CSV table of C-alpha atoms in Angstrom, one decimal:
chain,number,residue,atom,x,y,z
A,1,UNK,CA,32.5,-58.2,-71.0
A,2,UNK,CA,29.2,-56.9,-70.4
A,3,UNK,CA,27.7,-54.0,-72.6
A,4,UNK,CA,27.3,-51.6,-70.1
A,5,UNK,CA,23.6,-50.6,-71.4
A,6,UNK,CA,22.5,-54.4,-71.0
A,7,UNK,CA,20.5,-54.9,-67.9
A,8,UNK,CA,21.7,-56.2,-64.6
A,9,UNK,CA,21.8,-59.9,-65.0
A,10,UNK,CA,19.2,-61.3,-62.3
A,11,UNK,CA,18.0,-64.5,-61.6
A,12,UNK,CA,14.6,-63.6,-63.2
A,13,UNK,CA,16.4,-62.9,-66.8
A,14,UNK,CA,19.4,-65.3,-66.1
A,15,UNK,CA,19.9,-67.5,-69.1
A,16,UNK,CA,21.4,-70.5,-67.8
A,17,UNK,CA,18.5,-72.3,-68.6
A,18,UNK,CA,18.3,-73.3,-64.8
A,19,UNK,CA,15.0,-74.7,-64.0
A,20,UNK,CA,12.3,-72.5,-63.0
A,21,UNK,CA,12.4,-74.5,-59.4
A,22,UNK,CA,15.7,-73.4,-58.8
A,23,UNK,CA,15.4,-70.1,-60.3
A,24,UNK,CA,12.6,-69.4,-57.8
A,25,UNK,CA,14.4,-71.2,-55.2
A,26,UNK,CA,17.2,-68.3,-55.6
A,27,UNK,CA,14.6,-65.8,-55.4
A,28,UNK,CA,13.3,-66.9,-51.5
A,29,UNK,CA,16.6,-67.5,-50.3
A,30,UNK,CA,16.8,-63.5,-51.1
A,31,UNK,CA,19.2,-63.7,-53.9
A,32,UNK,CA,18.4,-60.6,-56.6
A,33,UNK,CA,21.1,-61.4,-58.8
A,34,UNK,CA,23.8,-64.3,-59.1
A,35,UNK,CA,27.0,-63.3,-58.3
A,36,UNK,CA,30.5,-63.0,-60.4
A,37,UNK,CA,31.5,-66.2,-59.3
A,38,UNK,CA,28.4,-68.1,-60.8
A,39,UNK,CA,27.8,-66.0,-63.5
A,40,UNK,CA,31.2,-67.1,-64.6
A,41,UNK,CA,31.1,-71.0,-63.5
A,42,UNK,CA,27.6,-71.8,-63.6
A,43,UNK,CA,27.7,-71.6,-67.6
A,44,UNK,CA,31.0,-73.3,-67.4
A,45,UNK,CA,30.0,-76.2,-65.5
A,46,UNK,CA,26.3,-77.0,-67.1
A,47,UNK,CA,28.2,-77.3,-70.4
A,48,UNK,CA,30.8,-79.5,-68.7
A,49,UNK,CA,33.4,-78.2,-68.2
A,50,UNK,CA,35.3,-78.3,-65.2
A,51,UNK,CA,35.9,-75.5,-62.7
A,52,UNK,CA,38.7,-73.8,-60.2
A,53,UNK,CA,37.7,-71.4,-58.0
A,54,UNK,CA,38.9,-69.5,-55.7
A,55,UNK,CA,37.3,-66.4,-53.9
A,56,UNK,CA,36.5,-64.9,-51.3
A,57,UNK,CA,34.2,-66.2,-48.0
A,58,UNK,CA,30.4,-64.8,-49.4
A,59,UNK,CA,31.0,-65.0,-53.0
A,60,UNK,CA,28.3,-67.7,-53.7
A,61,UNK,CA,31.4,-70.6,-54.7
A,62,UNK,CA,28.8,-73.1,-52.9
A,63,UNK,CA,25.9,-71.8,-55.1
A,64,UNK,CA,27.9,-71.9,-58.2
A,65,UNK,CA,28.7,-75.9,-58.0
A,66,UNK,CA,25.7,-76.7,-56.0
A,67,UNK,CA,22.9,-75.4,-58.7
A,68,UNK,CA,24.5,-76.9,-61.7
A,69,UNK,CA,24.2,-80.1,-60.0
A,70,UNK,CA,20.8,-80.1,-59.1
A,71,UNK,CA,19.8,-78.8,-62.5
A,72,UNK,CA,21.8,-81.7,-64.0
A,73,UNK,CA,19.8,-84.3,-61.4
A,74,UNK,CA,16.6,-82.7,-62.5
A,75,UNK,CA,16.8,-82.8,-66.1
A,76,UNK,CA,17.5,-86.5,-65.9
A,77,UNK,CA,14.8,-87.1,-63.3
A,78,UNK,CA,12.2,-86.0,-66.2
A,79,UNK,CA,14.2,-87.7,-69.1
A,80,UNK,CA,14.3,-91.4,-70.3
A,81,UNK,CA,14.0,-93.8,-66.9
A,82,UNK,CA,15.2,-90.9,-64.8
A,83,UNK,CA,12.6,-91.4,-62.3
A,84,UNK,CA,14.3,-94.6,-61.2
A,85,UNK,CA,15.7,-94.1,-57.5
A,86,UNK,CA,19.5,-93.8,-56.4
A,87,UNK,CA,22.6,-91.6,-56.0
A,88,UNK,CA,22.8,-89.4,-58.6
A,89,UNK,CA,25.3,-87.2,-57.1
A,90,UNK,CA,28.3,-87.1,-53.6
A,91,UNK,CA,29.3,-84.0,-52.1
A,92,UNK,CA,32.0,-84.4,-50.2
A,93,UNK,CA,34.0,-81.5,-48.2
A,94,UNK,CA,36.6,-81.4,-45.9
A,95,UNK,CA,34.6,-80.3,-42.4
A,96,UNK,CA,31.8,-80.9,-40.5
A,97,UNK,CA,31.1,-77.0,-40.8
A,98,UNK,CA,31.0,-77.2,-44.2
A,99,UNK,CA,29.0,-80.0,-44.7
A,100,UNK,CA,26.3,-78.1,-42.9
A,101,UNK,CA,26.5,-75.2,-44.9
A,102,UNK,CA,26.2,-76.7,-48.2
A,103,UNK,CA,23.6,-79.0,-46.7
A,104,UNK,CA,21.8,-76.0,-45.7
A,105,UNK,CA,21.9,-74.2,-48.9
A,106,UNK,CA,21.2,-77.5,-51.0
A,107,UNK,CA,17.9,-77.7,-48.2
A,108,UNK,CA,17.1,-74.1,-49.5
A,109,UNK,CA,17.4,-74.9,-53.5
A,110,UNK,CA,16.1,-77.8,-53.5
A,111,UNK,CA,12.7,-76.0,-51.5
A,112,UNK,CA,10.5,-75.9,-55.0
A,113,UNK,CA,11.7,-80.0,-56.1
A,114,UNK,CA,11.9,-81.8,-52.8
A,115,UNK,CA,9.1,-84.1,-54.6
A,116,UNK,CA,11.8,-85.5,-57.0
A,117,UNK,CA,15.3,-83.9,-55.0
A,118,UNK,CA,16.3,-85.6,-51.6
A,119,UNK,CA,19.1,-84.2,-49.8
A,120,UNK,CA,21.2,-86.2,-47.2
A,121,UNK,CA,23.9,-85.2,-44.7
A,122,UNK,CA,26.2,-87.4,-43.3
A,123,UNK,CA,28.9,-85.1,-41.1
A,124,UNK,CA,30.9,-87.5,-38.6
A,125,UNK,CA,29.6,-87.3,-34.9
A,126,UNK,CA,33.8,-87.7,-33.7
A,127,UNK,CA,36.0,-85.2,-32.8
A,128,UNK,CA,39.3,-84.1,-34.9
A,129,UNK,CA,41.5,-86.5,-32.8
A,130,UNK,CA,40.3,-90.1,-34.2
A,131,UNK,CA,37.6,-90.8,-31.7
A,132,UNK,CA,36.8,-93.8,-34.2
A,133,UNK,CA,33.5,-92.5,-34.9
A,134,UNK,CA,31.9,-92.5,-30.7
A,135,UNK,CA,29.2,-89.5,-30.5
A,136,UNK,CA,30.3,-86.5,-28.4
């Protein structure tokens, strides 16, 4: 536990060692400070390790996965033939609601690295009851 006359953790004094992209990437979506949630799995997962969660809607769960991965993709994009194109990384989630969330927050942290961080979404255009794939 934190020593109660330690400063706040934000994400300007985080020491995750995320890259300063994604740090300021936090910082315009409005976030002053990460939450429990990725102040416990961040770490966790960078060092990797794997993760459980489970919390509430708004407790930054998508944040918590969704940076380590990008920091992991960026630190071999400036390595050792990391520049060389492909997947480095699949997302995949159960609805088409949240596969436009988390591609709307991976849209927002990857803001400061587009150059070097592409981001694709590919929700299904068919209803829940088979439609084999036919756009509504």
């Amino acid at each position: 536990m934190a020593d109660p006359e330690d400063p706040p953790v934000t994400w300007a004094n985080q020491t995750y060692g995320l890259d300063k992209r994604l740090v300021k990437a936090c910082k315009k979506a409005g976030w002053v400070s990460p939450t429990l949630v990725q102040q416990s799995a961040i770490p966790m997962i960078l060092s990797g390790r794997d993760v459980l969660c489970r919390a509430r809607t708004g407790a930054g769960k998508t944040a918590a996965y969704l940076l380590p991965v990008l920091q992991k993709i960026l630190q071999r994009k400036t390595g050792e033939g990391g520049g060389e194109p492909g997947v480095r990384a699949l997302i995949l989630v159960p609805t088409n609601e949240l596969c436009q969330q988390v591609a709307r927050q991976l849209d927002e942290l990857v803001y400061y690295c587009a150059d070097v961080v592409s981001v694709l979404s590919l929700a299904s255009t068919s209803d829940a009851g088979g439609g084999g794939g036919q756009k509504k």
